[in-house]
Each structure stands twice: as structure tokens, then as C-alpha cells.
Amino acid sequence: MMLLLSLCSLRTLLLLLLTLTSVGHSKQQCRLVLQSNFNGNGEGDPQVPLSATPTSSGSTASASATLAPFNYGKDIIRGVNLGGWFVLEPWITPSIFEDTNNSDIIDEYTFGQLQDSEHALSILQDHWETWITEDDFAAIKAAGLNHVRMQIGYWSVPITSTDTNYTTSVDPYIPGAWPYLLQALGWAKKHGIHVILDLHGAPGSQNGYDNSGQRGSANWAQGSNVARTLDIVRFIADQIGGMIDVLELLNEPGGYQADIAAVIADYWQDGYNVVRNVSGPSLKVMIGDAFLGVASWDGFLTSPDAQGVLMDYHEYQIFNYDQLEMSQDEHLNYSCSVLSTLRSYAKSNLYTVSGEWSNAITDCAKWLNGRGVGARWDGTWQDGQPTFGSCDGYTGDSSSFSDDYKTFLRKYFESQIAIGEAVQGWIFWTWKAENADDWSYQKGLEGGWIPKDPTDRLYPNICSDS
């Protein structure tokens, strides 16, 4: 760790000094509207404005700017994920991986492991500075969105030995994203955007996907990894709890794996307690269904035993063959069936957010299933399985999209925001991608299949029977 810090460029050190001054100066004072106010009869408490956060150029977000309170459970979350920024995903930024000229570099773990650390840090710093900028926050606000969900890996959280009894080593990961995160929080405040901070990668990997930082085995439930993760959550809540609206305790833990299923409920409970002990009632807490379905969490962390908890549900229709074989109309109907399920859960349990979904109806985006891995859709993923045709015209540059396909993408978009609008909100995955326009909110706005005002509807009754 000390070696990596000594290799940090002057720009990162200056940014760190500027941004750390904002940490801990203010705590948000707001609460989740009580479950009894599900239909919008309750009001949230006022929120203390966030303190200004310096930018890398030395200017600050307007000191007079305030972020109005967000009434969770009354107002609808309409947001977008900033995927691939602080946690690399090969399919979002394939060029970063291609430029390594090493096909064994398949995730952020091997990105640090199989390269010179100083070179890897330089590449990451350039990515952190350019992938998402303040202009993106301005564009997100202009698009009528009120939230961003930002991802962070445990290796980027600068926890020290005074904060934990467990190891603080993150080798071979390359740390350094934290000051860029702080800068982003300043931009969000300046542009009036609320923030869900999502712990996207945990020690040992919570799901074995490259989006956890390490592709392969999911070993999070082993050894001290869970306890170590709780200390990381405590550090985040203590250091920047006043700069974010919601802290998501962990993204997509693999509850389909027996050892993770055995510990995840206790982790959610312990994580909730950690946040409440550090931040009091002000900071909202988000959990997920751990691939077990929301029905598995009936009565869990509900009022009066807990308060300020939201459920994050991810809805993709492309990672199983039975989903891929659906017709376009069947995809729309499937969305509407999810709406009914989530609305039923939210009415008697936690406020619920459709926290990840996209416009894709194929898994054709390059490396979506992992670097060097093909697609189920065209049979390049695995031999002897069903195929559904060519990937041409379904992903990549939208100049290849037909008018009929764009019309469908608009319908599909509206069917999925109908899910979020029926509960407490939605967050699209993702704002931008290098070469997968069906996954890009930014490109959808440009192409017209995503409206410039998210409340505009061409198909307002698309799920009217749900």
C-alpha cells in the first residue's frame, strides 16, 4: 500500500488534499417516510445542505447551493447508474482491457496483478478523470433525473489499521479512486442530484462476476471477509455518510451459493446496525434480494424494527435462454409481471427500487459475459445450446439500429420505468458504454428511444392491466 501511495501522481495528491477537507463536515438530516405513509401522505424531515466540495481545479461547488430533501416513498427516484467508473467492467470500457495486450487481464483484480503497478495506476487515473466528468452530471440533471447510483470497490476505500482489526491490504488491486469519488459527490450536490453509493465489490468477491472486481470464485463468505466488509461500511458511513443519501451495503451478493445464502441476512442486519450506530437515522440503507427474489425477504428489516431501509431489485431479461427466446411483446409482458410482483412486496415491506435494468434484449454486447466470452444469442458463448440469430443491429453503434428496433426500445424503456414508477423508483444501467448503445442512457437520449423528459410517455398504458 505504501509503495502505491508513493507512486501516486501529484494530481491525485492535490485532489485528495482538496477533497478530504469536505469529509465529515456535515451530515444529512432526513428520514425515510414511514411505511404507513406509503401512499404519499407523510413528509420527510428537512435536510441540512451538504458542505461544498472542492473540485480538482481548486474551485468549489457553489457554497450557497442546497440540495432539497428527497421524500423517499413519496417522490419517485428516477436515476442512472455510473457503471464502469470506479469499478472496471470489460464490456463497458473494452478499450482499457484491449490496450493491455494481455488477454489474461479480465477484471480489475488482474488489471493490477498482471501489470506494473505504476503503469496501471496511470491508466486508472486517466480513466477516473475522463470517463465521467462534471458535464455528465449536468447532462443527467438536464435529462430530468434526480439520482445517480455510484459504484465503489472495497479496494478504493482508504481504511487504515485504526479502523479495523483485519488486514487493510488490497493487493493486487490499485487503490486511488477515493478522491475522485469525493469530487463526484461535490458535482452531484452542485447539480442537485441525490446519490446512492453502492459497495460494488467486497473482499473475496460476493458473486464471482467481473463486476465485483474479481471474476471466478465467490469467496466472500469465507474467513474474515464479511467482518472486514462491515468495517468498510462503517468507515464509509462515518467519513462520507453526510454527503450521500443512501448507502447500499453490497451489490448482488450471490445468494444462489449456499455459503453466501447462509450469511447474507445477518450481514444485512449487521450492516444496518453499523450504519445506524455511526450515522443515526439520517442515512438511508439499501439491501438487495441476493438473487433469491423479494418474497424471500418478507418482513425483513421492516418498521418498527428498522427504519430507512430500501430494497434494490435488478431486472434483466437476457442472461437465461428462456428469456432470450422471448418475443419482443413477451419481453414487454414480462416487465409488467415484474411490476405486479414488486408492487405487492413494496406495499407491505420495504420501499423498493428497480436499481438496475437496461434496454438490451440480447447478451450481444462485446464481453458482456466476460472478457473473451461470447454471447448466448449467436451461439458464441457455448456449443450445443440454442441460438437466436445474428447480433448485428442489436447492440454496438446505434447507427445500425433499424427504425422498428428503435420503436421497440422506446416501448421496452417505458415498460420498465413503469415498474419503478409503480414502486419507489428506477435507476437505469448505465449512463454510458463505449460500444453498447442499447445499454447507454446517454445514447438513448441522442437516439430518441429514451425521452429527454422521463415523465413523457408514448405508451402510457403499456402495463395498464398489471
Coordinates of C-alpha atoms in Angstrom, one line a residue:
M1 CA 0.0 0.0 0.0
M2 CA 2.7 2.5 0.9
L3 CA 4.5 1.8 -2.3
L4 CA 1.4 2.5 -4.3
L5 CA 0.8 5.7 -2.4
S6 CA 4.4 6.8 -3.2
L7 CA 3.7 6.3 -6.9
C8 CA 0.6 8.5 -6.9
S9 CA 0.9 11.4 -9.2
L10 CA 0.9 15.0 -8.0
R11 CA -2.6 15.5 -9.4
T12 CA -4.1 12.8 -7.2
L13 CA -2.3 14.0 -4.1
L14 CA -3.6 17.6 -4.7
L15 CA -7.1 16.3 -5.4
L16 CA -7.0 14.3 -2.2
L17 CA -5.9 17.2 -0.1
L18 CA -8.6 19.4 -1.6
T19 CA -11.4 16.9 -1.2
L20 CA -10.7 15.4 2.2
T21 CA -11.4 18.8 3.8
S22 CA -15.1 18.3 3.0
V23 CA -15.4 14.8 4.6
G24 CA -17.3 14.7 7.8
H25 CA -18.3 18.4 7.9
S26 CA -22.0 17.8 7.5
K27 CA -24.5 15.0 8.0
Q28 CA -27.8 14.9 6.1
Q29 CA -30.8 15.2 8.4
C30 CA -33.5 13.3 6.7
R31 CA -35.5 10.1 7.3
L32 CA -37.4 7.6 5.2
V33 CA -41.2 8.3 5.2
L34 CA -42.8 5.7 7.5
Q35 CA -44.4 2.6 5.9
S36 CA -47.8 3.9 6.9
N37 CA -47.2 6.8 4.5
F38 CA -46.7 4.5 1.5
N39 CA -49.3 6.4 -0.5
G40 CA -47.5 9.7 0.0
N41 CA -49.3 11.2 3.0
G42 CA -46.1 11.8 5.0
E43 CA -43.4 14.4 4.7
G44 CA -39.7 13.9 5.2
D45 CA -37.7 16.0 7.6
P46 CA -35.6 18.9 6.2
Q47 CA -32.2 18.0 5.1
V48 CA -29.1 20.0 6.1
P49 CA -27.4 21.3 3.0
L50 CA -24.2 19.4 2.1
S51 CA -21.0 21.3 2.5
A52 CA -19.2 22.5 -0.6
T53 CA -16.7 20.0 -2.1
P54 CA -13.6 21.4 -3.9
T55 CA -13.0 20.3 -7.5
S56 CA -9.7 19.2 -8.9
S57 CA -9.1 22.6 -10.3
G58 CA -9.4 24.2 -6.9
S59 CA -12.8 25.8 -7.4
T60 CA -15.7 24.7 -5.2
A61 CA -19.2 23.7 -5.8
S62 CA -21.3 26.7 -5.0
A63 CA -21.1 27.3 -1.3
S64 CA -24.7 28.6 -1.4
A65 CA -26.1 25.6 -3.3
T66 CA -28.5 23.5 -1.4
L67 CA -29.9 20.0 -2.1
A68 CA -33.6 19.9 -1.3
P69 CA -34.7 17.0 0.8
F70 CA -35.9 13.9 -1.2
N71 CA -39.0 12.4 0.2
Y72 CA -38.3 8.7 -0.3
G73 CA -41.6 6.8 -0.5
K74 CA -43.4 9.9 -1.8
D75 CA -41.3 11.2 -4.6
I76 CA -40.2 8.8 -7.4
I77 CA -36.5 8.0 -7.7
R78 CA -35.5 8.5 -11.4
G79 CA -31.9 7.8 -11.9
V80 CA -29.0 6.3 -13.8
N81 CA -26.0 4.2 -12.8
L82 CA -22.5 5.5 -13.4
G83 CA -21.2 2.0 -14.2
G84 CA -17.6 1.2 -15.1
W85 CA -16.2 4.4 -13.5
F86 CA -14.8 3.3 -10.1
V87 CA -15.2 -0.4 -10.7
L88 CA -14.0 -1.5 -14.2
E89 CA -16.2 -3.8 -16.3
P90 CA -14.6 -5.1 -19.6
W91 CA -17.8 -4.7 -21.6
I92 CA -18.3 -1.1 -20.6
T93 CA -14.8 0.0 -21.4
P94 CA -13.3 -2.7 -23.6
S95 CA -10.5 -0.4 -24.8
I96 CA -8.9 -0.3 -21.4
F97 CA -8.5 -4.0 -21.5
E98 CA -7.6 -4.3 -25.1
D99 CA -4.8 -1.8 -24.6
T100 CA -3.1 -4.1 -22.1
N101 CA -2.4 -6.5 -24.9
N102 CA -2.9 -9.3 -22.4
S103 CA -5.9 -11.5 -22.7
D104 CA -5.4 -12.8 -19.2
I105 CA -6.4 -9.4 -17.8
I106 CA -10.1 -10.0 -17.4
D107 CA -11.2 -7.8 -14.4
E108 CA -9.8 -5.1 -12.1
Y109 CA -8.1 -7.7 -9.9
T110 CA -5.9 -9.0 -12.8
F111 CA -5.6 -5.4 -14.1
G112 CA -3.5 -4.7 -11.0
Q113 CA -2.0 -8.2 -10.7
L114 CA -0.6 -8.6 -14.3
Q115 CA 0.8 -5.1 -14.9
D116 CA 3.4 -2.8 -13.5
S117 CA 1.5 -1.0 -10.7
E118 CA 2.7 2.5 -11.6
H119 CA 1.5 2.0 -15.2
A120 CA -1.8 0.5 -14.1
L121 CA -2.3 3.5 -11.7
S122 CA -1.6 5.9 -14.5
I123 CA -4.2 4.3 -16.8
L124 CA -6.8 4.3 -14.0
Q125 CA -6.2 7.9 -13.1
D126 CA -6.8 8.9 -16.6
H127 CA -10.0 6.8 -16.7
W128 CA -11.2 8.3 -13.4
E129 CA -10.6 11.8 -14.7
T130 CA -12.3 11.4 -18.0
W131 CA -14.9 8.6 -18.0
I132 CA -17.4 10.7 -16.1
T133 CA -17.0 14.5 -15.7
E134 CA -19.0 17.4 -14.3
D135 CA -20.5 17.8 -17.7
D136 CA -22.1 14.4 -17.3
F137 CA -23.7 15.4 -14.0
A138 CA -25.1 18.5 -15.7
A139 CA -26.5 16.3 -18.6
I140 CA -28.0 13.9 -16.1
K141 CA -29.8 16.7 -14.4
A142 CA -30.9 18.2 -17.7
A143 CA -32.4 14.8 -18.6
G144 CA -34.8 15.1 -15.7
L145 CA -33.1 12.6 -13.5
N146 CA -32.8 13.1 -9.7
H147 CA -30.4 10.3 -8.6
V148 CA -27.2 8.6 -9.6
R149 CA -26.1 5.3 -8.2
M150 CA -22.3 5.2 -8.0
Q151 CA -20.2 2.1 -7.6
I152 CA -17.1 1.7 -5.4
G153 CA -14.9 -1.3 -4.7
Y154 CA -13.6 -2.1 -1.2
W155 CA -10.1 -1.6 -2.5
S156 CA -10.8 2.1 -3.1
V157 CA -11.9 2.8 0.4
P158 CA -8.9 4.2 2.4
I159 CA -9.5 2.3 5.6
T160 CA -6.5 2.1 8.0
S161 CA -5.4 -0.2 10.8
T162 CA -7.1 2.2 13.2
D163 CA -10.4 1.4 11.6
T164 CA -10.3 -2.4 11.6
N165 CA -8.7 -5.4 13.3
Y166 CA -8.4 -7.1 9.9
T167 CA -6.0 -6.7 7.1
T168 CA -6.0 -3.4 5.2
S169 CA -4.1 -4.9 2.2
V170 CA -5.9 -4.7 -1.1
D171 CA -3.2 -6.2 -3.3
P172 CA -3.2 -6.6 -6.2
Y173 CA -5.9 -4.0 -6.7
I174 CA -4.8 -0.5 -7.4
P175 CA -6.3 2.0 -4.9
G176 CA -6.7 5.7 -5.6
A177 CA -10.3 6.3 -6.7
W178 CA -11.5 7.8 -3.3
P179 CA -10.6 11.4 -4.0
Y180 CA -12.4 11.2 -7.4
L181 CA -15.4 9.8 -5.6
L182 CA -15.4 12.8 -3.3
Q183 CA -15.1 15.2 -6.2
A184 CA -18.1 13.4 -7.8
L185 CA -20.2 13.9 -4.6
G186 CA -19.4 17.6 -4.9
W187 CA -20.6 17.7 -8.5
A188 CA -23.8 15.8 -7.6
K189 CA -24.6 18.3 -4.9
K190 CA -23.8 21.3 -7.2
H191 CA -26.2 20.0 -9.8
G192 CA -29.0 18.9 -7.4
I193 CA -28.6 15.2 -7.8
H194 CA -29.1 12.7 -5.0
V195 CA -26.6 9.9 -4.5
I196 CA -26.9 6.2 -3.8
L197 CA -23.4 4.8 -3.1
D198 CA -23.2 1.2 -3.8
L199 CA -20.4 -1.1 -2.4
H200 CA -20.0 -3.0 -5.7
G201 CA -17.1 -5.2 -4.8
A202 CA -16.3 -6.9 -1.5
P203 CA -13.2 -8.9 -0.2
G204 CA -13.2 -12.3 -1.8
S205 CA -15.9 -11.4 -4.3
Q206 CA -19.5 -11.6 -3.4
N207 CA -20.6 -13.2 -6.7
G208 CA -17.6 -14.2 -8.8
Y209 CA -18.6 -11.8 -11.6
D210 CA -16.1 -9.3 -13.0
N211 CA -18.4 -6.5 -11.8
S212 CA -17.3 -7.4 -8.3
G213 CA -13.7 -6.8 -9.2
Q214 CA -12.7 -10.4 -9.5
R215 CA -14.1 -13.0 -11.9
G216 CA -14.1 -16.6 -10.8
S217 CA -15.0 -18.0 -7.4
A218 CA -17.2 -16.1 -4.9
N219 CA -15.3 -16.4 -1.6
W220 CA -16.8 -13.5 0.3
A221 CA -18.5 -15.8 2.9
Q222 CA -15.1 -17.3 3.8
G223 CA -12.7 -16.3 6.6
S224 CA -12.9 -12.7 7.8
N225 CA -14.3 -11.3 4.6
V226 CA -17.8 -10.5 5.9
A227 CA -16.5 -8.9 9.1
R228 CA -13.9 -6.9 7.1
T229 CA -16.7 -5.7 4.8
L230 CA -18.7 -4.4 7.8
D231 CA -15.7 -2.3 8.9
I232 CA -15.5 -0.9 5.4
V233 CA -19.2 0.0 5.6
R234 CA -18.6 1.6 8.9
F235 CA -15.8 3.7 7.5
I236 CA -17.9 4.9 4.5
A237 CA -20.8 5.8 6.8
D238 CA -18.5 7.7 9.2
Q239 CA -16.5 9.5 6.6
I240 CA -19.0 10.4 3.9
G241 CA -22.4 9.5 5.3
G242 CA -23.4 13.1 5.3
M243 CA -22.5 13.5 1.6
I244 CA -24.7 10.7 0.3
D245 CA -28.4 9.9 0.5
V246 CA -28.4 6.1 0.5
L247 CA -25.6 3.6 1.3
E248 CA -26.1 0.3 -0.4
L249 CA -24.5 -2.4 1.8
L250 CA -23.4 -4.7 -1.1
N251 CA -24.3 -5.2 -4.8
E252 CA -25.6 -8.5 -5.9
P253 CA -24.4 -11.0 -3.3
G254 CA -24.7 -14.5 -4.8
G255 CA -27.4 -16.0 -2.7
Y256 CA -27.6 -18.9 -5.1
Q257 CA -24.4 -20.1 -3.4
A258 CA -25.1 -21.9 -0.2
D259 CA -22.4 -20.3 2.0
I260 CA -23.4 -16.8 0.9
A261 CA -27.1 -17.5 1.4
A262 CA -26.3 -18.6 4.9
V263 CA -24.7 -15.3 5.9
I264 CA -26.4 -12.7 3.9
A265 CA -29.4 -12.0 6.2
D266 CA -27.0 -11.5 9.1
Y267 CA -24.9 -9.3 7.0
W268 CA -27.8 -7.1 6.1
Q269 CA -28.8 -6.8 9.7
D270 CA -25.3 -6.1 11.0
G271 CA -24.7 -3.7 8.2
Y272 CA -27.9 -1.8 9.0
N273 CA -26.8 -1.7 12.7
V274 CA -23.3 -0.4 11.7
V275 CA -24.8 2.5 9.7
R276 CA -27.3 3.4 12.4
N277 CA -24.7 3.4 15.1
V278 CA -22.5 5.7 13.0
S279 CA -25.0 7.9 11.3
G280 CA -28.1 7.7 13.4
P281 CA -31.4 7.8 11.4
S282 CA -30.3 10.2 8.7
L283 CA -28.6 7.9 6.2
K284 CA -30.8 5.5 4.3
V285 CA -29.7 1.9 3.9
M286 CA -30.2 -0.2 0.8
I287 CA -30.1 -4.0 0.7
G288 CA -30.8 -6.4 -2.3
D289 CA -32.6 -9.6 -2.8
A290 CA -29.4 -11.6 -3.3
F291 CA -30.9 -13.3 -6.4
L292 CA -33.4 -15.0 -4.0
G293 CA -36.4 -13.0 -5.0
V294 CA -38.1 -10.3 -2.9
A295 CA -40.5 -12.8 -1.5
S296 CA -37.6 -14.3 0.4
W297 CA -37.3 -11.1 2.4
D298 CA -40.9 -10.7 3.5
G299 CA -41.0 -9.0 6.9
F300 CA -37.2 -8.4 7.0
L301 CA -35.9 -5.1 8.3
T302 CA -39.3 -3.6 8.3
S303 CA -40.8 -1.0 10.6
P304 CA -40.8 -0.8 13.6
D305 CA -37.7 -3.0 14.0
A306 CA -35.8 -0.9 11.4
Q307 CA -36.3 2.3 9.5
G308 CA -34.9 4.0 6.5
V309 CA -34.3 0.7 4.5
L310 CA -34.9 0.3 0.8
M311 CA -34.9 -2.9 -1.3
D312 CA -32.8 -2.9 -4.6
Y313 CA -34.2 -5.2 -7.3
H314 CA -32.3 -5.9 -10.5
E315 CA -34.3 -6.8 -13.6
Y316 CA -32.5 -8.2 -16.7
Q317 CA -34.2 -10.4 -19.3
I318 CA -31.1 -11.7 -21.2
F319 CA -29.0 -14.0 -19.0
N320 CA -31.1 -17.1 -19.4
Y321 CA -32.1 -19.0 -22.6
D322 CA -35.8 -18.9 -21.7
Q323 CA -35.6 -15.1 -21.5
L324 CA -33.7 -14.7 -24.8
E325 CA -36.2 -16.8 -26.7
M326 CA -39.0 -14.4 -25.7
S327 CA -40.5 -12.3 -28.5
Q328 CA -40.5 -8.5 -28.2
D329 CA -44.1 -8.5 -26.9
E330 CA -43.2 -11.2 -24.4
H331 CA -40.4 -9.0 -23.1
L332 CA -42.9 -6.2 -22.5
N333 CA -45.3 -8.6 -20.8
Y334 CA -42.5 -9.9 -18.6
S335 CA -41.7 -6.4 -17.4
C336 CA -45.4 -5.9 -16.5
S337 CA -45.4 -9.1 -14.5
V338 CA -42.4 -7.9 -12.5
L339 CA -44.3 -4.7 -11.8
S340 CA -47.0 -6.6 -10.1
T341 CA -44.6 -8.6 -8.0
L342 CA -42.6 -5.6 -6.8
R343 CA -45.7 -3.5 -6.1
S344 CA -47.2 -6.3 -3.9
Y345 CA -43.9 -6.6 -2.0
A346 CA -43.4 -2.9 -1.5
K347 CA -46.9 -2.3 -0.2
S348 CA -46.3 -4.5 2.9
N349 CA -42.5 -4.5 3.2
L350 CA -39.7 -2.1 2.2
Y351 CA -39.7 0.7 -0.2
T352 CA -38.4 -0.9 -3.4
V353 CA -36.3 0.4 -6.3
S354 CA -35.7 -1.2 -9.7
G355 CA -32.0 -0.4 -9.3
E356 CA -30.5 -2.0 -12.4
W357 CA -32.1 -2.7 -15.8
S358 CA -31.4 -1.8 -19.4
N359 CA -32.8 -1.7 -22.9
A360 CA -31.0 -4.8 -24.0
I361 CA -32.9 -7.9 -25.2
T362 CA -29.8 -9.8 -26.2
D363 CA -26.5 -10.6 -24.5
C364 CA -24.7 -9.5 -27.6
A365 CA -22.7 -6.6 -26.2
K366 CA -19.0 -7.4 -26.5
W367 CA -17.7 -9.1 -23.4
L368 CA -21.0 -8.7 -21.5
N369 CA -20.5 -12.2 -20.2
G370 CA -16.8 -11.6 -19.5
R371 CA -13.7 -10.8 -21.5
G372 CA -13.1 -13.4 -24.2
V373 CA -16.6 -14.9 -23.6
G374 CA -19.1 -14.8 -26.4
A375 CA -22.9 -14.4 -26.4
R376 CA -25.7 -16.9 -25.9
W377 CA -27.7 -15.1 -28.6
D378 CA -25.5 -16.1 -31.5
G379 CA -24.1 -19.3 -30.1
T380 CA -20.5 -18.0 -29.4
W381 CA -20.9 -18.5 -25.7
Q382 CA -21.2 -22.2 -25.5
D383 CA -21.5 -25.0 -28.0
G384 CA -24.6 -27.2 -28.2
Q385 CA -27.0 -24.6 -26.9
P386 CA -29.9 -22.8 -28.7
T387 CA -29.1 -19.8 -30.9
F388 CA -31.3 -16.9 -31.8
G389 CA -29.6 -15.3 -34.8
S390 CA -27.0 -12.7 -35.6
C391 CA -26.1 -9.9 -33.1
D392 CA -26.0 -7.4 -35.9
G393 CA -28.3 -4.5 -35.4
Y394 CA -29.0 -5.2 -31.7
T395 CA -26.0 -3.6 -30.0
G396 CA -22.8 -1.7 -30.7
D397 CA -23.2 1.6 -32.6
S398 CA -26.9 2.6 -32.8
S399 CA -26.4 3.7 -36.4
S400 CA -27.0 0.0 -37.2
F401 CA -30.4 0.0 -35.3
S402 CA -33.5 -0.2 -37.5
D403 CA -36.4 2.2 -37.0
D404 CA -38.6 -0.7 -35.9
Y405 CA -36.0 -1.7 -33.3
K406 CA -35.8 1.9 -32.0
T407 CA -39.5 1.9 -31.7
F408 CA -39.4 -1.3 -29.7
L409 CA -36.6 0.1 -27.5
R410 CA -38.9 3.0 -26.6
K411 CA -41.7 0.7 -25.7
Y412 CA -39.3 -1.5 -23.7
F413 CA -37.9 1.5 -21.9
E414 CA -41.4 2.6 -20.9
S415 CA -42.4 -0.9 -19.8
Q416 CA -39.5 -1.0 -17.4
I417 CA -39.9 2.5 -16.0
A418 CA -43.5 1.5 -15.4
I419 CA -42.0 -1.0 -12.8
G420 CA -40.1 1.7 -11.0
E421 CA -42.9 4.2 -11.1
A422 CA -45.3 1.7 -9.6
V423 CA -43.0 1.3 -6.5
Q424 CA -40.4 3.9 -5.3
G425 CA -38.3 4.4 -8.4
W426 CA -35.9 3.2 -11.0
I427 CA -32.2 3.5 -11.9
F428 CA -31.1 2.6 -15.5
W429 CA -27.9 0.7 -16.1
T430 CA -25.9 2.6 -17.3
W431 CA -25.1 6.2 -18.3
K432 CA -22.6 5.4 -21.0
A433 CA -20.7 2.5 -22.6
E434 CA -18.0 2.5 -25.2
N435 CA -19.7 0.2 -27.7
A436 CA -23.1 -0.9 -26.5
D437 CA -25.7 1.8 -27.2
D438 CA -28.6 -0.4 -26.2
W439 CA -27.1 -0.2 -22.6
S440 CA -26.5 3.6 -22.7
Y441 CA -28.9 6.2 -21.3
Q442 CA -26.8 8.9 -23.0
K443 CA -27.1 7.3 -26.4
G444 CA -30.8 6.6 -25.9
L445 CA -31.3 10.3 -25.3
E446 CA -29.4 11.0 -28.5
G447 CA -31.3 8.3 -30.5
G448 CA -34.7 9.2 -29.3
W449 CA -35.7 5.9 -27.7
I450 CA -35.2 7.4 -24.3
P451 CA -37.2 10.6 -23.8
K452 CA -35.5 13.8 -22.8
D453 CA -38.1 14.1 -20.0
P454 CA -38.5 10.8 -18.2
T455 CA -42.2 11.5 -17.5
D456 CA -43.0 11.8 -21.2
R457 CA -44.9 8.7 -22.4
L458 CA -45.7 7.5 -25.9
Y459 CA -47.2 4.3 -24.4
P460 CA -48.8 5.5 -21.1
N461 CA -50.9 2.4 -20.6
I462 CA -48.3 -0.2 -21.5
C463 CA -48.8 -2.1 -18.2
S464 CA -52.4 -1.0 -17.6
D465 CA -53.6 -4.4 -16.7
S466 CA -50.9 -5.0 -14.1

